[in-house]
Amino acid sequence: MNLATALFEAVADPSRPWTFAFIGITFGAYLLIGWRSRVRETRGFYVAGQGVPAIANGAATAADWMSAASFIGMAGLISVKGSDGAMYLMGWTGGYVLLALLLAPYLRKFGQYTVPDFVGTRYASSSARIVAACCAIFVSLTYVAGQMKGVGVVFSRFLEVPLEIGVVIGMFIVAFFAVLGGMKGITWTQVMQYFVLIVAFLIPAFAIARILTDGNHSVPQSAFLFSDLAERLNQIQIDLGFDEYTQPFTSDTRLNVFCITAALMFGTAGLPHVIVRFYTVPSVRAARWSAFWALLFIAILYTAAPAVGMFARYNLLNSLHEAKIVETEVVDASGGDGGRTLYRLESPKGEALDWAYNWQATGLLSFEDLDESGTISLAKTSAEATIDKDIIVLSTPEVAGLPAWVIALVAAGGLAAALSTAAGLLLVISSSMAHDLYVQFVDPEASEEKKVMVGRLMIVLAICVAGWFGINPPGFVAETVAFAFGLAAASFFPAILLGIFDARTNRQGAVSGMVVGIAFTAFYILGNQWDTIFSVTRDVEFVRPWYMTRWFFEISPQGIGTVGMLLNFLVTVTVSRLTPPPPAEVRQLVEDIRVAG
Amino acid sequence: METEPKKSDEARAAFWSANKRLISILLIIWLLISLGCGVWWVDWLNQFTIGSLPLGFWIAQQGSIYTFVILILIYAICTDRLERKYGVAE
């Protein structure tokens, strides 16, 4: 669809002009901020000149952190997983305690540009730096793919732009402020993006809390705790043949929920794009306080998300179960496979369900009246509706019948979340390639201008790779991201932690630990998940023999990072004790970073 | 806090051990609330209620997050004090 048709159709859909307006205004603001914070030297490009105040860095970290998965995917995942959804809530916040107490202040005292910088210097080793840089690139690429898919989903639903064009528009916006402003541009756009995404998340959350509790509770967190919604939902779940919503361990075993939660927490603490944010503040004290601000800002969304997940589930079951089929139409029939059937539905109370019709066009929601009863059943045994988890947050305002501008605001918020995280990740990929690999090993004599130029080029290259992943997405947003955490937990976390707290850890230990940790974890994940990661079926003849089961105590691939991390610790500590202690200047460095003054 | 200025190395060592003690206490609370109450004992805790929710469920989905924020706040405040006490602030 070209822009003119899109604008023409905007007249028909009341939320479309608002969506154009909000996305136009926010994108314009990001471009303006990017232009105003352009930089010329490496310190500005990689660590924003270390001049970001603690509270601003907190907001930037929160936006950097809260991705398309947090904004679009997480409440939906919780809504499907029920009680076990807590693994994402705790996993993606609990890591900040580790980060604040164990890593951030010391890395800020060290004060270089990247995580591989610390690893390379602490272990006095080029090979450690290369291993760390490759881990950073690998982890960040896995993660950035999910963001670009998120951008595509938002564009394809709210502007009915094809997914590919949506991804390309997103790439262009990120490229503009990241290439010009580096970390400085990214930081100040992220501060702005935090406000866009938190407002976009909270307004519908407050509205839906009010609607579902008949005006008794406006604050989602208190509606969650005090209203009788949980009881009502539990009852509906049982009536439809599901487990109670508040029943734990329905989606996985206790051991797996434990391992996944732990992998997400330790992974959060080891993610380079989060750690590097703490290099941008002016002092060690500011690093500690900005960790507090970051988690406070994150907690505002993360305590509202389980409420939204629960409300959305209640609302969805309530309005879709036994919805009457008013009309069906077959589309895309020319393909020869009979096409898809779109359903126009009416709720049991007789209201037209336009949102359900609109979302079918994206392919993320589909119905099939299997028993030809003329109604859609959501009971566990009937499976007449297929609901993609990604649409739960995005459709909530429409399901709740909120005004058109709220729907548009959610679209702008989803884009802010995806773009801010993508930018942070792209900077890590660029700095790993330009600062840690190119300047260190290829051209150590490079001038300041040349270093920044290489950094900018690498961002462009990384954006192209990310865009390709966005158009050919590997699997489901939040699950794809979840693997990045296992990899980060198994590689960086032990190397950095022991680098600060155990002076005896040496180069041999750290390198072998990182290699063993990431190799084991990647091997296990790929072995179990290659079909979803590469979007192929398991029936391909020559790959079938490579498929593995959950051979390690039946631990799921999402939780295996916890085991990879323990292996890393074990290998690092053992090998370090069997080889000579690190040189005197390294021991001096460890002494130095432990204390601020 | 006004104390006699100590020898720098001693002060640094004393700060580091006080800091490690503080971190250990906070991390034990972190572990007990998150992976303990939030995951391992969640079904046992569900026999109690808070508001209109089972206790374990609420800790897992809300209470743990509030705890994390408070833990970092306590750490930031206490470390500021420790640094002043041992004279090792920036």
Short mmCIF file of N, CA, C and O in Angstrom, two decimals, chain A residues 204-275:
data_model
loop_
_atom_site.label_atom_id
_atom_site.label_comp_id
_atom_site.label_asym_id
_atom_site.label_seq_id
_atom_site.Cartn_x
_atom_site.Cartn_y
_atom_site.Cartn_z
N PRO A 204 -3.53 2.97 29.02
CA PRO A 204 -4.48 1.87 28.85
C PRO A 204 -4.58 0.99 30.09
O PRO A 204 -5.67 0.49 30.40
N ALA A 205 -3.48 0.81 30.82
CA ALA A 205 -3.51 -0.04 32.01
C ALA A 205 -4.44 0.55 33.07
O ALA A 205 -5.25 -0.15 33.67
N PHE A 206 -4.33 1.88 33.28
CA PHE A 206 -5.22 2.53 34.25
C PHE A 206 -6.67 2.44 33.77
O PHE A 206 -7.58 2.13 34.55
N ALA A 207 -6.87 2.69 32.47
CA ALA A 207 -8.24 2.70 31.94
C ALA A 207 -8.90 1.33 32.08
O ALA A 207 -10.04 1.21 32.53
N ILE A 208 -8.16 0.30 31.75
CA ILE A 208 -8.76 -1.04 31.78
C ILE A 208 -8.99 -1.49 33.22
O ILE A 208 -9.99 -2.16 33.52
N ALA A 209 -8.10 -1.07 34.13
CA ALA A 209 -8.31 -1.40 35.55
C ALA A 209 -9.62 -0.79 36.02
O ALA A 209 -10.42 -1.42 36.70
N ARG A 210 -9.86 0.45 35.64
CA ARG A 210 -11.08 1.16 36.02
C ARG A 210 -12.32 0.49 35.45
O ARG A 210 -13.30 0.27 36.15
N ILE A 211 -12.23 0.12 34.17
CA ILE A 211 -13.40 -0.49 33.51
C ILE A 211 -13.74 -1.83 34.16
O ILE A 211 -14.89 -2.09 34.51
N LEU A 212 -12.73 -2.67 34.37
CA LEU A 212 -13.02 -4.02 34.86
C LEU A 212 -13.44 -4.04 36.32
O LEU A 212 -14.09 -4.97 36.76
N THR A 213 -13.04 -3.02 37.11
CA THR A 213 -13.44 -3.01 38.52
C THR A 213 -14.61 -2.06 38.75
O THR A 213 -14.86 -1.65 39.87
N ASP A 214 -15.31 -1.69 37.69
CA ASP A 214 -16.44 -0.78 37.77
C ASP A 214 -16.09 0.51 38.50
O ASP A 214 -16.87 1.02 39.31
N GLY A 215 -14.90 1.03 38.23
CA GLY A 215 -14.49 2.30 38.79
C GLY A 215 -13.99 2.26 40.22
O GLY A 215 -13.68 3.30 40.80
N ASN A 216 -13.89 1.06 40.80
CA ASN A 216 -13.41 0.98 42.18
C ASN A 216 -11.91 1.15 42.31
O ASN A 216 -11.41 1.61 43.34
N HIS A 217 -11.16 0.72 41.30
CA HIS A 217 -9.70 0.82 41.36
C HIS A 217 -9.20 1.44 40.06
O HIS A 217 -9.51 0.94 39.00
N SER A 218 -8.41 2.53 40.19
CA SER A 218 -7.84 3.11 38.98
C SER A 218 -6.42 2.64 38.78
O SER A 218 -5.93 2.58 37.67
N VAL A 219 -5.73 2.34 39.88
CA VAL A 219 -4.32 1.97 39.78
C VAL A 219 -4.24 0.47 39.51
O VAL A 219 -4.78 -0.32 40.28
N PRO A 220 -3.61 0.07 38.38
CA PRO A 220 -3.60 -1.36 38.03
C PRO A 220 -3.03 -2.24 39.14
O PRO A 220 -3.56 -3.32 39.42
N GLN A 221 -1.94 -1.75 39.81
CA GLN A 221 -1.32 -2.56 40.86
C GLN A 221 -2.29 -2.84 42.00
O GLN A 221 -2.26 -3.92 42.58
N SER A 222 -3.15 -1.87 42.32
CA SER A 222 -4.07 -2.11 43.43
C SER A 222 -5.29 -2.91 42.96
O SER A 222 -5.83 -3.72 43.72
N ALA A 223 -5.71 -2.72 41.71
CA ALA A 223 -6.80 -3.54 41.18
C ALA A 223 -6.37 -5.01 41.17
O ALA A 223 -7.15 -5.92 41.47
N PHE A 224 -5.10 -5.23 40.84
CA PHE A 224 -4.53 -6.58 40.80
C PHE A 224 -4.61 -7.23 42.18
O PHE A 224 -5.02 -8.38 42.32
N LEU A 225 -4.23 -6.44 43.20
CA LEU A 225 -4.12 -7.01 44.55
C LEU A 225 -5.47 -7.09 45.26
O LEU A 225 -5.77 -8.07 45.93
N PHE A 226 -6.31 -6.04 45.11
CA PHE A 226 -7.49 -5.96 45.99
C PHE A 226 -8.82 -6.33 45.33
O PHE A 226 -9.75 -6.68 46.03
N SER A 227 -8.92 -6.22 43.99
CA SER A 227 -10.23 -6.51 43.40
C SER A 227 -10.46 -8.02 43.34
O SER A 227 -9.55 -8.81 43.55
N ASP A 228 -11.69 -8.42 43.02
CA ASP A 228 -12.00 -9.84 42.97
C ASP A 228 -11.75 -10.43 41.58
O ASP A 228 -12.21 -11.52 41.27
N LEU A 229 -11.01 -9.69 40.70
CA LEU A 229 -10.79 -10.17 39.33
C LEU A 229 -10.09 -11.52 39.28
O LEU A 229 -10.43 -12.37 38.46
N ALA A 230 -9.11 -11.70 40.19
CA ALA A 230 -8.37 -12.97 40.17
C ALA A 230 -9.31 -14.14 40.43
O ALA A 230 -9.25 -15.16 39.73
N GLU A 231 -10.20 -13.95 41.41
CA GLU A 231 -11.15 -15.04 41.70
C GLU A 231 -12.07 -15.31 40.53
O GLU A 231 -12.30 -16.45 40.16
N ARG A 232 -12.59 -14.21 39.92
CA ARG A 232 -13.49 -14.40 38.78
C ARG A 232 -12.77 -15.09 37.63
O ARG A 232 -13.32 -15.98 36.98
N LEU A 233 -11.52 -14.66 37.39
CA LEU A 233 -10.75 -15.28 36.30
C LEU A 233 -10.48 -16.75 36.59
O LEU A 233 -10.62 -17.60 35.70
N ASN A 234 -10.10 -17.06 37.83
CA ASN A 234 -9.86 -18.46 38.19
C ASN A 234 -11.09 -19.31 37.89
O ASN A 234 -10.99 -20.41 37.37
N GLN A 235 -12.27 -18.76 38.20
CA GLN A 235 -13.51 -19.49 37.97
C GLN A 235 -13.74 -19.74 36.48
O GLN A 235 -14.03 -20.87 36.06
N ILE A 236 -13.53 -18.67 35.66
CA ILE A 236 -13.72 -18.84 34.21
C ILE A 236 -12.74 -19.88 33.67
O ILE A 236 -13.11 -20.74 32.86
N GLN A 237 -11.49 -19.81 34.13
CA GLN A 237 -10.47 -20.75 33.66
C GLN A 237 -10.90 -22.19 33.93
O GLN A 237 -10.77 -23.06 33.08
N ILE A 238 -11.42 -22.42 35.13
CA ILE A 238 -11.85 -23.77 35.50
C ILE A 238 -13.05 -24.19 34.64
O ILE A 238 -13.08 -25.29 34.10
N ASP A 239 -14.00 -23.27 34.45
CA ASP A 239 -15.17 -23.58 33.63
C ASP A 239 -14.78 -23.99 32.22
O ASP A 239 -15.43 -24.82 31.59
N LEU A 240 -13.70 -23.35 31.69
CA LEU A 240 -13.29 -23.65 30.32
C LEU A 240 -12.32 -24.83 30.25
O LEU A 240 -11.83 -25.18 29.19
N GLY A 241 -12.00 -25.41 31.38
CA GLY A 241 -11.15 -26.59 31.38
C GLY A 241 -9.67 -26.31 31.55
O GLY A 241 -8.84 -27.20 31.35
N PHE A 242 -9.29 -25.04 31.88
CA PHE A 242 -7.87 -24.73 32.12
C PHE A 242 -7.56 -24.84 33.61
O PHE A 242 -8.47 -25.00 34.43
N ASP A 243 -6.24 -24.72 33.96
CA ASP A 243 -5.87 -24.63 35.36
C ASP A 243 -6.24 -23.24 35.88
O ASP A 243 -6.39 -22.31 35.09
N GLU A 244 -6.32 -23.10 37.21
CA GLU A 244 -6.54 -21.77 37.78
C GLU A 244 -5.41 -20.84 37.35
O GLU A 244 -4.26 -21.26 37.22
N TYR A 245 -5.75 -19.55 37.16
CA TYR A 245 -4.75 -18.58 36.71
C TYR A 245 -3.62 -18.44 37.72
O TYR A 245 -2.46 -18.26 37.35
N THR A 246 -3.93 -18.52 39.01
CA THR A 246 -2.91 -18.31 40.04
C THR A 246 -2.19 -19.60 40.42
O THR A 246 -1.39 -19.61 41.36
N GLN A 247 -2.45 -20.68 39.70
CA GLN A 247 -1.83 -21.97 39.99
C GLN A 247 -0.39 -22.01 39.44
O GLN A 247 -0.21 -21.82 38.23
N PRO A 248 0.63 -22.22 40.28
CA PRO A 248 2.00 -22.25 39.75
C PRO A 248 2.36 -23.56 39.04
O PRO A 248 1.67 -24.57 39.23
N PHE A 249 3.46 -23.51 38.27
CA PHE A 249 4.04 -24.67 37.60
C PHE A 249 3.07 -25.38 36.65
O PHE A 249 3.05 -26.59 36.56
N THR A 250 2.22 -24.59 35.95
CA THR A 250 1.35 -25.19 34.94
C THR A 250 2.07 -25.26 33.60
O THR A 250 1.77 -26.11 32.79
N SER A 251 3.01 -24.32 33.36
CA SER A 251 3.66 -24.30 32.05
C SER A 251 4.96 -25.08 32.07
O SER A 251 5.46 -25.48 31.02
N ASP A 252 5.53 -25.28 33.24
CA ASP A 252 6.80 -25.99 33.32
C ASP A 252 7.01 -26.51 34.73
O ASP A 252 6.26 -26.17 35.64
N THR A 253 8.06 -27.32 34.92
CA THR A 253 8.32 -27.88 36.24
C THR A 253 8.92 -26.83 37.17
O THR A 253 9.41 -25.79 36.72
N ARG A 254 8.91 -27.12 38.46
CA ARG A 254 9.51 -26.22 39.44
C ARG A 254 10.97 -25.95 39.11
O ARG A 254 11.43 -24.82 39.12
N LEU A 255 11.70 -27.01 38.78
CA LEU A 255 13.13 -26.86 38.47
C LEU A 255 13.33 -25.94 37.27
O LEU A 255 14.22 -25.09 37.26
N ASN A 256 12.47 -26.09 36.24
CA ASN A 256 12.62 -25.26 35.06
C ASN A 256 12.26 -23.81 35.31
O ASN A 256 12.95 -22.90 34.82
N VAL A 257 11.20 -23.57 36.07
CA VAL A 257 10.86 -22.19 36.40
C VAL A 257 12.01 -21.56 37.17
O VAL A 257 12.42 -20.42 36.92
N PHE A 258 12.60 -22.32 38.08
CA PHE A 258 13.75 -21.87 38.86
C PHE A 258 14.92 -21.52 37.93
O PHE A 258 15.49 -20.43 38.00
N CYS A 259 15.27 -22.45 37.05
CA CYS A 259 16.43 -22.23 36.16
C CYS A 259 16.21 -21.08 35.20
O CYS A 259 17.12 -20.30 34.93
N ILE A 260 14.99 -20.97 34.65
CA ILE A 260 14.72 -19.88 33.70
C ILE A 260 14.79 -18.54 34.43
O ILE A 260 15.43 -17.59 33.95
N THR A 261 14.16 -18.45 35.62
CA THR A 261 14.21 -17.20 36.38
C THR A 261 15.66 -16.82 36.66
O THR A 261 16.08 -15.67 36.45
N ALA A 262 16.45 -17.79 37.12
CA ALA A 262 17.86 -17.51 37.44
C ALA A 262 18.63 -17.09 36.19
O ALA A 262 19.39 -16.12 36.22
N ALA A 263 18.42 -17.79 35.07
CA ALA A 263 19.15 -17.45 33.84
C ALA A 263 18.82 -16.02 33.41
O ALA A 263 19.70 -15.28 32.99
N LEU A 264 17.55 -15.63 33.53
CA LEU A 264 17.16 -14.27 33.14
C LEU A 264 17.80 -13.25 34.07
O LEU A 264 18.26 -12.20 33.63
N MET A 265 17.85 -13.56 35.38
CA MET A 265 18.43 -12.59 36.33
C MET A 265 19.93 -12.42 36.10
O MET A 265 20.43 -11.30 36.00
N PHE A 266 20.65 -13.53 36.03
CA PHE A 266 22.10 -13.43 35.84
C PHE A 266 22.43 -12.90 34.45
O PHE A 266 23.42 -12.20 34.26
N GLY A 267 21.58 -13.24 33.49
CA GLY A 267 21.78 -12.73 32.13
C GLY A 267 21.60 -11.23 32.07
O GLY A 267 22.38 -10.52 31.43
N THR A 268 20.58 -10.71 32.77
CA THR A 268 20.36 -9.27 32.82
C THR A 268 21.61 -8.56 33.30
O THR A 268 22.04 -7.57 32.73
N ALA A 269 22.21 -9.13 34.36
CA ALA A 269 23.40 -8.51 34.92
C ALA A 269 24.59 -8.62 33.97
O ALA A 269 25.53 -7.85 34.08
N GLY A 270 24.54 -9.57 33.03
CA GLY A 270 25.69 -9.75 32.14
C GLY A 270 25.49 -9.17 30.76
O GLY A 270 26.35 -9.31 29.90
N LEU A 271 24.34 -8.52 30.51
CA LEU A 271 24.10 -8.02 29.16
C LEU A 271 24.93 -6.77 28.89
O LEU A 271 24.77 -5.76 29.57
N PRO A 272 25.79 -6.80 27.87
CA PRO A 272 26.69 -5.68 27.64
C PRO A 272 25.99 -4.35 27.39
O PRO A 272 26.48 -3.32 27.82
N HIS A 273 24.81 -4.37 26.74
CA HIS A 273 24.20 -3.08 26.43
C HIS A 273 23.65 -2.41 27.69
O HIS A 273 23.46 -1.19 27.71
N VAL A 274 23.37 -3.20 28.73
CA VAL A 274 22.93 -2.60 29.99
C VAL A 274 24.14 -2.13 30.79
O VAL A 274 24.19 -1.01 31.29
N ILE A 275 25.16 -3.00 30.89
CA ILE A 275 26.36 -2.65 31.65
C ILE A 275 26.98 -1.36 31.14
O ILE A 275 27.36 -0.48 31.92
#
